[in-house]
Amino acid sequence: MKRSRRSFLKIAGISALGIGSKPILNAFSASAPQGDTPQPAVMRKPEALTAKHWAMVIDTTKFKSRDDFKPIIEACHSIHNVPELKNKNHEIKWIWEEGYKHAFPTLENPYFEEKVKDLPFLVLCNHCENPPCVRACPTKATFKRESDGIVLMDFHRCIGCRFCMAACPYGARSFNFRDPRPFIKEEKINLKFPRRTKGVVEKCNFCAERLAVGQLPACVEAANGAIIFGDLADPDSDVRKLVSTNYTIRRKLSLGTSPSVYYIV
Amino acid sequence: MLELALKGSKKYYGWMTLLLGVIGGGFVFYLWQFNFGLGITGMSRDVSWGFYIAQFTFLVGVAASAVMVVLPYYLHDYKAFGRITILGEFLAVASVTMCILFIFVDLGQPMRVVNVILYPTPNSVLFWDMIVLNGYLFLNIIVGWKVLEAERNGIAPPAWVKPLIYLSIPWAVSIHTVTAFLYCGLPGRGFWLTAILAPRFLASAFAAGPAFLILLCLLIRKLTKFDPGKEQIQSLAKIVTYGILMNVFFLVCEVFVVFYSQIPEHMDHMKYLFFGLHGHGVLVPWMWTSVGLMLLAIILLVNPITRQNESVLAVACLAVFAGTWIDKGLGMISGGFVPSPLHHVNEYVPTIPEIIITLGVYATGFLVLTALFKIAVSIKEEIAA
Ligand code: SF4
Ligand code: SF4
């Protein structure tokens, strides 16, 4: 439904603008949903993993040291062709490490030992249930997939206005300040995932492309059980059980974004 | 009437050539940015909007302030402003032109800008901002042009212009309100998350815009045979006075709420701007200069003796303009990004290419402004002769 509405708007927009010649418009109207002809549906591979509400639980007690994060970050960044830019201003990151006081600035406790304040946490896009980035985007390049709650991006539609970056309260988004391609190591390029162009925003996508072929997110695979992923809407799922029996925290709950990433502390 | 913009004195041609030169320079640097990406600016992952968006915000205010001459004339029948409404409307046209250009040069993928129209998204404030800005531009072009044409021909403007004029009044308020909504509706940005942001924007606009108009009027009187009028300038001066008083009052309200509540997410930005945070504070001297200029302006404007002296008034207007420009064009945007939502302090300073592109956009605005004012003033001279 969502999809057909999107494509309908697209067609309506193009025809309203009168772009394209008549044959092209005819081709469009031939494929547009009409009356009771069956509507095109998204074909799912039989092995695809599906859920009503994908969520992630990060069990911070299972991480011994900072070194445990490295393979996880590396797995995500190499699979997604995330470039390594030396200039900190232009940095692109999907999943990274923050000290406790930065990851949870509103939960600071002045009596924590310095060690605790700097305790490292993995942070990433929270795939908020009520995402401000989606609300802000003027082109629907950032959207929430209604079927499973993942907040996704269309790199080809993004105009690079960066409104979504201002809107995200978790600093989860990066902008391609320059062409990222020269900064992806040749031997690491993953041809199965798109590389980005300059001038668009990007962020973690909960490995939607891997879920579609029956694989768990790359960080989950690399975390040796410290990151658990599943359907929060399913009462029997691991994530649901963990969230209901453990004390978990989420980032900046008071903002009403309702993150789908939970931390066991 | 357009031909009037083509005939002019040597000085006029010289000024226009200078502006074209600056535009050319800005364009060359824009081509560089277009090729390389926004990486040639000082913006970063943490401060993702910079100088361009700040200038845009400031100029939306200048554009909106046209309402301060249109409203008294058309709604309160304040006849004196009839002489200068056209100047206000044409100033609005030039300002909105700059606003649209500033948004454009800030885009990472400018070639895709039509996506905003192809995929209309009513939940995005930017979508509405596009609508109100373009609408305001057209309203002012049509109204200004038609009224001026009628004036030249010595007839009344066509009846259909009246409703457009009335429409332009709330529309002016809307452009700055919607622009404030871009910022004040974002959950994680404590500095902007205040219901007083739109009123604050309007107050500073109603100070900065008319102040600039006064300066332009004084200049026109000097350079041409058209005198915008002493009474007109004094009435504008009173508007500037109320505007700047309100702006400072709103700032005081903001400071009180932020520092009395002591909520860190709101307070830290103010601390950063006025005192520096964790050893970072490039904007501190600027912000205090801004406060100083605004206070100086208030002293000069509230006192009738100084206000009525046109040379002192010019100084006061300069102070208002510079003070509000620093406040909005420098502090307002980067102040909202520092510290970041994760409480990192990454400062922002515009780069030279960024400043040259900015100057190019300003030069484009001044080119439009000069041409339009030239037309308006030539017609006024024609009628007087
Ligand atoms: S964490 Fe940020 S980018 Fe991710 S869904 Fe929430 S608001 Fe959007
Ligand atoms: S930068 Fe791209 S994804 Fe972000 S709000 Fe603009 S168009 Fe949408």
XYZ file of C-alpha atoms and ligand atoms in Angstrom:
666
model
C 0.000 0.000 0.000
C 2.717 2.356 1.109
C 4.692 1.471 -1.952
C 1.918 1.958 -4.416
C 1.126 5.300 -2.822
C 4.737 6.347 -3.186
C 4.863 5.420 -6.830
C 1.516 7.030 -7.417
C 2.734 10.309 -5.951
C 5.778 10.051 -8.134
C 3.715 9.615 -11.255
C 1.318 12.346 -10.225
C 4.253 14.644 -9.592
C 5.917 13.944 -12.890
C 2.751 14.256 -14.915
C 1.793 17.441 -13.078
C 5.074 18.944 -14.072
C 4.601 17.787 -17.603
C 8.076 16.348 -17.737
C 8.626 13.805 -20.475
C 6.924 13.191 -23.769
C 3.654 11.468 -24.388
C 4.985 7.943 -24.957
C 6.732 8.070 -21.613
C 3.574 9.206 -19.909
C 1.691 6.413 -21.628
C 4.183 3.915 -20.329
C 3.665 5.316 -16.854
C -0.089 5.139 -17.004
C 0.091 1.581 -18.313
C 1.921 0.538 -15.164
C -0.096 2.658 -12.771
C -2.595 0.835 -10.581
C -5.993 1.038 -12.212
C -9.343 -0.139 -10.945
C -9.468 -3.786 -9.965
C -6.327 -4.997 -11.717
C -4.042 -6.633 -9.135
C -1.575 -4.209 -7.592
C 2.136 -4.949 -7.844
C 3.463 -6.369 -4.583
C 7.009 -6.467 -3.226
C 8.299 -9.965 -3.758
C 9.941 -11.376 -0.673
C 12.487 -14.121 -0.870
C 11.277 -17.168 1.047
C 14.386 -17.076 3.254
C 13.914 -13.399 4.211
C 13.736 -12.627 7.918
C 10.621 -10.704 8.802
C 9.238 -9.037 11.902
C 6.648 -6.546 12.984
C 9.104 -4.468 14.943
C 12.795 -5.142 14.658
C 14.677 -4.252 17.810
C 18.151 -4.667 19.224
C 19.371 -5.411 22.713
C 22.987 -4.624 23.488
C 24.161 -6.548 26.526
C 26.919 -4.265 27.760
C 27.862 -6.709 30.521
C 29.231 -9.082 27.890
C 31.878 -6.655 26.651
C 35.204 -7.033 28.437
C 37.079 -4.142 26.875
C 37.053 -1.610 24.075
C 38.796 -4.142 21.842
C 35.565 -6.137 21.720
C 33.945 -3.299 19.768
C 36.495 -3.193 16.989
C 35.436 -6.291 15.022
C 31.808 -5.242 15.312
C 32.387 -1.733 13.959
C 34.705 -3.125 11.324
C 32.116 -5.691 10.185
C 29.417 -3.067 9.758
C 31.602 -0.465 8.113
C 33.235 -2.777 5.607
C 29.992 -4.477 4.569
C 28.381 -1.096 3.980
C 31.280 0.573 2.199
C 31.644 3.197 4.911
C 34.675 5.324 3.986
C 37.468 6.126 6.397
C 37.980 9.862 6.318
C 40.833 11.359 8.266
C 39.249 14.808 8.594
C 37.080 14.602 11.692
C 34.596 17.116 10.258
C 33.823 14.813 7.360
C 33.693 11.616 9.373
C 31.119 8.986 8.456
C 30.064 6.366 10.958
C 27.152 3.996 11.286
C 28.035 2.338 14.563
C 30.672 3.648 16.930
C 31.813 3.981 20.486
C 30.839 6.725 22.945
C 31.626 7.123 26.633
C 28.667 6.734 29.002
C 28.371 10.467 29.608
C 28.033 11.099 25.865
C 25.786 8.158 25.069
C 23.477 8.967 27.988
C 24.081 12.650 28.739
C 20.800 12.963 30.612
C 21.592 10.080 32.953
C 24.790 11.498 34.297
C 25.583 10.967 37.933
C 28.236 13.285 39.342
C 29.344 10.656 41.856
C 30.133 8.048 39.263
C 33.850 7.350 39.184
C 35.578 8.793 36.135
C 35.978 5.211 34.963
C 32.233 4.719 34.896
C 31.542 8.071 33.224
C 33.810 7.059 30.379
C 32.525 3.503 30.192
C 32.316 2.740 26.487
C 28.986 2.070 24.782
C 28.210 1.105 21.215
C 25.844 3.593 19.634
C 24.013 3.587 16.316
C 20.759 4.754 14.799
C 17.985 3.784 17.208
C 15.379 3.136 14.540
C 13.045 5.209 16.631
C 9.386 4.264 16.706
C 8.606 7.962 16.433
C 11.556 9.219 14.396
C 12.071 13.000 14.195
C 14.383 12.546 11.196
C 11.510 11.128 9.147
C 9.253 13.973 10.201
C 11.833 16.522 9.069
C 12.845 15.107 5.692
C 11.274 17.172 2.877
C 11.549 14.463 0.200
C 10.695 11.215 2.025
C 14.270 10.129 1.325
C 14.282 9.128 4.977
C 11.284 6.973 5.788
C 10.097 4.407 8.252
C 9.202 1.071 6.731
C 5.767 0.418 8.159
C 6.056 -3.366 7.782
C 8.909 -3.764 10.283
C 9.711 -0.343 11.740
C 13.184 0.078 10.210
C 14.087 3.679 9.439
C 15.582 3.598 5.954
C 17.141 5.974 3.483
C 16.909 6.379 -0.249
C 20.354 7.674 -1.234
C 19.097 8.574 -4.677
C 16.347 10.811 -3.519
C 18.191 12.692 -0.771
C 18.867 16.323 -1.681
C 21.413 16.798 1.082
C 19.547 19.498 2.991
C 20.640 17.903 6.286
C 17.395 18.727 8.040
C 17.353 15.130 9.274
C 20.756 15.622 10.904
C 19.471 18.602 12.833
C 16.408 16.597 13.804
C 18.130 13.444 15.054
C 18.805 13.813 18.788
C 21.374 11.011 18.761
C 23.881 12.258 16.205
C 23.262 9.045 14.296
C 23.529 10.576 10.837
C 26.545 11.380 8.705
C 26.799 13.544 5.635
C 29.049 12.930 2.636
C 30.940 16.195 2.624
C 32.976 14.893 -0.299
C 33.083 11.925 -2.646
C 33.488 8.930 -0.300
C 34.698 6.454 -2.925
C 38.428 7.166 -2.808
C 38.312 6.509 0.931
C 36.976 2.985 0.775
C 39.841 0.544 0.763
C 40.005 -1.218 -2.595
C 40.157 -4.712 -1.120
C 37.198 -3.956 1.128
C 34.672 -2.772 -1.439
C 31.439 -4.727 -1.182
C 29.887 -4.687 -4.610
C 26.599 -6.004 -3.262
C 25.920 -2.781 -1.369
C 25.717 0.655 -2.985
C 28.494 3.156 -2.456
C 27.287 6.683 -1.875
C 27.883 9.859 -3.771
C 28.908 13.177 -2.262
C 26.146 15.348 -0.870
C 23.851 12.728 0.653
C 23.189 11.681 4.224
C 23.596 8.126 5.471
C 23.238 6.024 8.604
C 22.745 2.514 9.929
C 19.933 0.622 8.187
C 19.643 -2.335 10.601
C 21.110 -4.362 7.710
C 17.817 -4.366 5.849
C 19.645 -5.769 2.804
C 20.870 -8.766 4.844
C 17.515 -9.413 6.521
C 16.034 -9.608 3.035
C 18.226 -12.625 2.265
C 17.840 -14.324 5.612
C 20.956 -13.022 7.370
C 21.185 -11.281 10.720
C 22.754 -7.824 10.895
C 26.526 -7.807 10.535
C 27.148 -6.345 14.002
C 24.980 -9.044 15.594
C 26.965 -11.768 13.853
C 30.251 -10.223 14.910
C 29.265 -9.664 18.536
C 29.408 -13.253 19.838
C 26.053 -13.024 21.539
C 26.514 -9.585 23.066
C 24.060 -8.026 20.616
C 20.685 -9.681 20.253
C 18.302 -8.867 17.435
C 14.697 -9.855 16.937
C 11.022 -9.031 16.771
C 9.936 -7.001 19.759
C 6.309 -7.503 18.819
C 6.665 -11.266 19.220
C 6.241 -12.271 22.905
C 8.398 -15.366 22.375
C 11.354 -13.634 20.761
C 14.701 -13.407 22.533
C 14.735 -9.621 22.491
C 11.285 -9.448 24.021
C 12.267 -11.868 26.806
C 15.474 -9.970 27.525
C 13.690 -6.644 27.624
C 10.985 -7.923 29.945
C 13.269 -9.659 32.420
C 16.287 -7.350 32.543
C 16.758 -3.774 33.564
C 17.384 -1.974 30.280
C 17.919 1.627 29.385
C 17.312 3.518 26.163
C 18.821 6.790 25.040
C 17.016 10.063 25.776
C 13.656 8.486 26.458
C 12.189 11.781 27.598
C 12.183 13.045 24.011
C 9.419 10.668 23.007
C 11.301 9.128 20.097
C 11.055 5.627 21.575
C 14.312 4.019 20.434
C 14.329 0.384 19.331
C 17.835 -0.147 20.694
C 17.923 -1.293 24.323
C 20.968 -1.528 26.577
C 21.337 -4.044 29.389
C 23.599 -2.456 32.010
C 9.663 49.727 -16.857
C 12.585 47.323 -16.873
C 14.462 49.599 -19.264
C 14.857 52.084 -16.420
C 17.267 49.690 -14.753
C 19.527 49.793 -17.805
C 19.990 53.541 -18.064
C 22.055 55.118 -15.382
C 24.941 57.272 -14.390
C 28.594 56.234 -14.485
C 28.435 55.615 -10.754
C 25.459 53.324 -11.200
C 27.242 51.303 -13.858
C 30.390 51.165 -11.769
C 28.494 49.802 -8.770
C 26.677 47.228 -10.862
C 29.946 46.090 -12.441
C 31.492 45.734 -9.020
C 28.566 43.596 -7.904
C 28.817 41.473 -11.038
C 32.488 40.957 -10.256
C 31.700 39.730 -6.736
C 28.958 37.495 -8.109
C 31.433 36.069 -10.619
C 33.926 35.347 -7.849
C 31.249 33.666 -5.757
C 30.152 31.638 -8.744
C 33.651 30.333 -9.416
C 33.910 29.190 -5.807
C 30.455 27.706 -6.001
C 31.579 25.635 -8.973
C 34.398 24.361 -6.820
C 31.954 23.469 -4.058
C 29.685 21.868 -6.635
C 32.538 19.667 -7.767
C 34.120 18.844 -4.450
C 31.113 18.825 -2.166
C 30.289 20.825 0.941
C 33.590 19.682 2.406
C 35.117 23.002 1.381
C 33.015 24.691 4.073
C 33.643 24.654 7.803
C 30.591 22.522 8.493
C 30.959 19.130 10.081
C 29.109 16.067 11.237
C 28.265 17.907 14.463
C 27.604 21.374 13.053
C 25.727 20.366 9.941
C 24.324 23.814 9.135
C 26.543 26.861 9.022
C 26.906 30.277 7.507
C 24.568 29.736 4.553
C 21.592 28.700 6.633
C 22.327 31.446 9.144
C 22.275 34.124 6.416
C 19.104 32.599 5.086
C 17.507 32.919 8.525
C 18.598 36.505 8.949
C 17.398 37.542 5.498
C 13.988 35.938 5.907
C 13.617 38.506 8.674
C 14.632 41.402 6.441
C 12.137 40.170 3.867
C 9.325 39.830 6.380
C 9.893 43.353 7.646
C 8.350 44.806 4.469
C 5.097 44.291 6.308
C 6.101 47.144 8.604
C 5.578 49.655 5.793
C 2.771 47.850 4.019
C 0.624 47.349 7.100
C 0.462 50.970 8.362
C -0.232 52.234 4.870
C -2.925 49.808 3.795
C -4.527 48.804 7.085
C -4.225 52.028 9.062
C -4.318 54.321 6.083
C -1.095 55.973 7.213
C -0.634 58.019 4.042
C 2.988 59.031 4.583
C 4.190 55.468 3.998
C 2.675 55.503 0.507
C 5.914 57.087 -0.602
C 8.069 54.189 0.556
C 5.944 51.015 0.491
C 7.480 50.195 -2.863
C 10.947 50.341 -1.300
C 9.861 47.895 1.401
C 8.354 45.516 -1.139
C 11.375 45.590 -3.402
C 13.678 45.066 -0.434
C 11.590 41.985 0.319
C 12.009 40.726 -3.244
C 15.784 41.074 -3.067
C 15.937 39.422 0.371
C 13.812 36.439 -0.568
C 15.933 35.986 -3.682
C 18.972 35.727 -1.431
C 17.149 33.351 0.932
C 16.338 30.962 -1.889
C 19.910 31.144 -3.176
C 21.307 30.455 0.290
C 19.170 27.343 0.649
C 20.262 26.273 -2.790
C 23.997 26.663 -2.199
C 23.586 24.736 1.049
C 22.219 21.621 -0.659
C 24.468 18.611 -1.014
C 22.660 17.514 -4.188
C 21.369 20.733 -5.758
C 20.474 18.961 -9.002
C 17.804 17.067 -7.110
C 16.100 20.096 -5.629
C 12.854 19.391 -7.530
C 12.456 16.283 -5.368
C 10.850 18.592 -2.835
C 8.060 19.172 -5.364
C 8.041 15.667 -6.852
C 7.560 14.080 -3.439
C 5.608 16.667 -1.485
C 5.930 15.997 2.240
C 3.551 18.079 4.343
C 5.011 16.818 7.618
C 8.317 18.505 6.789
C 8.644 22.155 7.739
C 11.110 22.666 4.896
C 8.354 21.803 2.448
C 6.191 24.587 3.879
C 9.093 26.965 3.983
C 9.575 26.469 0.270
C 5.920 27.267 -0.329
C 5.770 30.388 1.835
C 9.064 31.799 0.551
C 8.195 31.391 -3.111
C 4.685 32.654 -2.493
C 6.019 35.726 -0.734
C 8.438 36.401 -3.554
C 5.664 36.338 -6.143
C 3.298 38.411 -4.016
C 5.852 41.167 -3.631
C 6.943 41.151 -7.257
C 3.370 41.359 -8.495
C 2.153 43.897 -5.961
C 5.232 46.107 -6.194
C 5.261 46.045 -9.972
C 1.553 46.696 -10.476
C 1.364 49.518 -7.941
C 4.429 51.187 -9.366
C 3.154 50.850 -12.928
C -0.148 52.423 -11.940
C 1.673 55.226 -10.166
C 3.682 55.916 -13.291
C 0.577 56.072 -15.436
C -1.218 58.201 -12.877
C -4.058 55.733 -12.420
C -5.263 53.540 -9.547
C -3.767 50.028 -9.426
C -6.101 47.282 -10.736
C -8.671 46.144 -8.189
C -7.342 42.581 -8.023
C -4.100 43.820 -6.491
C -5.818 44.866 -3.234
C -6.569 41.312 -2.013
C -2.978 40.331 -2.795
C -1.728 43.240 -0.700
C -3.889 42.167 2.238
C -2.718 38.596 1.758
C 0.896 39.691 1.822
C 0.506 40.965 5.397
C -0.136 37.659 7.185
C 2.100 35.998 4.602
C 5.046 38.109 5.766
C 4.501 36.918 9.326
C 4.230 33.361 8.077
C 7.599 33.279 6.332
C 9.466 34.048 9.516
C 7.244 31.884 11.668
C 7.711 28.875 9.424
C 11.445 29.555 9.337
C 11.514 29.523 13.140
C 9.536 26.280 13.098
C 12.396 24.702 11.144
C 14.430 24.931 14.316
C 12.114 25.083 17.304
C 10.360 21.795 16.585
C 13.456 19.629 16.876
C 13.468 17.479 20.013
C 17.180 17.221 20.737
C 18.232 20.855 20.280
C 17.680 22.676 23.538
C 18.780 26.070 22.264
C 16.014 26.288 19.682
C 13.417 24.293 21.580
C 11.555 27.340 22.798
C 8.106 28.603 21.881
C 9.466 32.129 21.878
C 11.733 31.477 18.898
C 9.256 32.656 16.262
C 8.339 35.827 18.203
C 12.037 36.454 18.753
C 12.753 36.065 15.075
C 9.949 38.481 14.231
C 11.106 41.061 16.772
C 14.649 41.058 15.458
C 13.286 41.184 11.913
C 11.136 44.213 12.659
C 14.234 45.911 14.031
C 16.784 44.904 11.389
C 14.603 45.287 8.294
C 13.316 48.829 8.893
C 16.769 49.862 10.161
C 18.198 48.792 6.839
C 15.384 50.571 5.035
C 16.202 53.811 6.878
C 19.807 53.532 5.774
C 18.654 52.936 2.211
C 16.324 55.940 2.383
C 19.135 58.187 3.589
C 21.300 56.901 0.772
C 18.603 57.465 -1.838
C 18.118 61.025 -0.655
C 21.854 61.590 -1.050
C 22.238 59.955 -4.444
C 18.991 60.849 -6.235
C 16.442 63.597 -6.584
C 13.854 61.550 -4.724
C 13.438 62.257 -1.012
C 11.734 59.404 0.862
C 10.778 61.978 3.483
C 11.683 63.045 6.990
C 8.417 61.934 8.542
C 8.690 58.537 6.880
C 12.167 58.019 8.238
C 11.111 59.060 11.727
C 8.135 56.690 11.670
C 10.404 53.870 10.579
C 12.761 54.827 13.408
C 9.969 54.335 15.935
C 9.267 50.905 14.497
C 12.947 50.034 14.810
C 12.874 51.247 18.416
C 9.976 48.988 19.375
C 11.464 46.117 17.411
C 14.860 46.227 19.068
C 13.338 46.733 22.530
C 11.194 43.689 22.023
C 14.117 41.687 20.701
C 16.228 42.437 23.758
C 13.259 41.783 26.045
C 12.730 38.366 24.467
C 16.415 37.626 24.849
C 16.150 38.485 28.553
C 13.156 36.122 28.875
C 15.186 33.398 27.236
C 18.177 33.988 29.482
C 15.984 33.926 32.574
C 14.271 30.644 31.713
C 17.510 28.986 30.748
C 19.591 30.040 33.723
C 16.890 29.876 36.388
C 15.726 26.410 35.376
C 19.353 25.309 35.032
C 18.383 22.538 32.640
C 21.722 21.637 31.084
C 20.457 20.878 27.577
C 19.092 24.397 27.366
C 21.705 26.217 29.388
C 24.860 24.828 27.794
C 24.305 26.530 24.467
C 23.908 29.921 26.105
C 26.982 29.221 28.184
C 28.882 28.315 25.051
C 27.830 31.468 23.230
C 28.393 33.969 26.037
C 31.097 32.417 28.203
C 32.565 29.515 26.267
C 32.262 25.825 27.100
C 35.059 23.418 27.983
C 37.600 25.918 26.732
C 35.862 26.624 23.431
C 34.380 30.016 22.719
C 35.111 31.591 19.319
C 31.767 33.337 19.409
C 32.059 34.880 22.881
C 33.460 38.279 21.784
C 30.944 38.420 18.954
C 27.978 37.744 21.176
C 28.956 40.437 23.658
C 29.529 42.861 20.799
C 26.043 42.053 19.608
C 24.555 42.754 23.041
C 26.586 45.959 23.302
C 25.433 47.176 19.892
C 21.804 46.470 20.646
C 21.991 48.291 23.988
C 23.741 51.257 22.378
C 21.036 51.349 19.723
C 18.333 51.327 22.378
C 19.885 54.321 24.150
C 20.144 56.254 20.902
C 16.674 55.309 19.685
C 14.587 55.670 22.818
C 15.850 59.187 23.433
C 13.851 61.469 21.076
C 16.651 64.001 20.762
C 19.132 61.490 19.401
C 16.534 59.656 17.369
C 15.456 62.827 15.581
C 18.998 63.647 14.579
C 19.378 61.783 11.314
C 23.141 61.280 11.555
C 22.794 59.751 15.012
C 19.855 57.739 13.749
C 22.044 56.336 10.997
C 24.561 55.191 13.597
C 21.795 53.607 15.647
C 20.460 51.800 12.586
C 23.898 50.475 11.767
C 24.188 49.232 15.345
C 20.791 47.528 15.142
C 21.636 45.908 11.849
C 25.066 44.682 12.928
C 23.851 43.573 16.364
C 20.953 41.529 15.054
C 23.098 40.156 12.244
C 25.641 38.783 14.709
C 22.858 37.382 16.859
C 21.106 35.581 14.024
C 23.685 35.321 11.257
C 26.448 34.024 13.507
C 25.199 32.805 16.890
C 21.726 31.456 16.303
C 22.573 28.517 14.048
C 25.953 27.286 15.218
C 24.908 28.039 18.812
C 22.192 25.441 18.423
C 24.678 22.793 17.299
C 27.303 23.365 19.990
C 27.434 21.367 22.175
C 26.211 18.464 20.049
C 23.341 16.250 21.253
C 25.998 13.873 22.584
C 27.541 16.767 24.401
C 30.704 17.069 22.366
C 32.008 20.560 21.747
C 33.008 20.857 18.093
C 33.159 24.443 17.028
C 32.313 25.873 13.665
C 34.127 28.614 11.798
C 33.248 29.418 8.182
C 36.038 28.904 5.647
C 37.232 31.470 3.094
C 35.506 29.750 0.138
C 32.316 29.629 2.179
C 32.554 33.358 2.873
C 33.239 34.160 -0.789
C 30.196 32.170 -1.888
C 28.192 33.979 0.776
C 29.394 37.336 -0.531
C 28.447 36.233 -4.033
C 24.892 35.576 -2.896
C 24.754 38.917 -1.091
C 26.040 40.632 -4.223
C 23.272 38.986 -6.237
C 20.757 40.316 -3.742
C 22.217 43.805 -3.927
C 22.181 43.667 -7.711
C 18.475 42.847 -7.673
C 17.912 45.484 -5.003
C 19.802 48.190 -6.871
C 18.030 47.480 -10.136
C 14.603 47.474 -8.505
C 15.298 50.602 -6.460
C 16.653 52.292 -9.561
C 13.382 51.613 -11.358
C 11.287 52.769 -8.416
C 13.300 55.921 -7.826
C 13.405 56.842 -11.520
C 9.639 56.652 -11.645
C 9.297 58.734 -8.482
C 11.613 61.328 -10.042
C 9.626 61.205 -13.272
C 6.378 61.885 -11.432
C 7.873 64.721 -9.405
C 9.320 66.359 -12.534
S 18.247 7.568 15.926
Fe 18.177 9.451 14.729
S 18.413 8.799 12.636
Fe 17.860 6.974 13.800
S 15.618 6.868 13.628
Fe 16.076 7.960 15.533
S 16.044 10.100 14.922
Fe 16.214 8.929 13.027
S 19.423 15.380 3.871
Fe 18.344 13.887 2.588
S 17.461 12.407 4.044
Fe 18.064 14.217 5.199
S 16.246 15.480 5.342
Fe 17.376 16.216 3.532
S 16.573 15.024 1.838
Fe 15.906 13.974 3.696
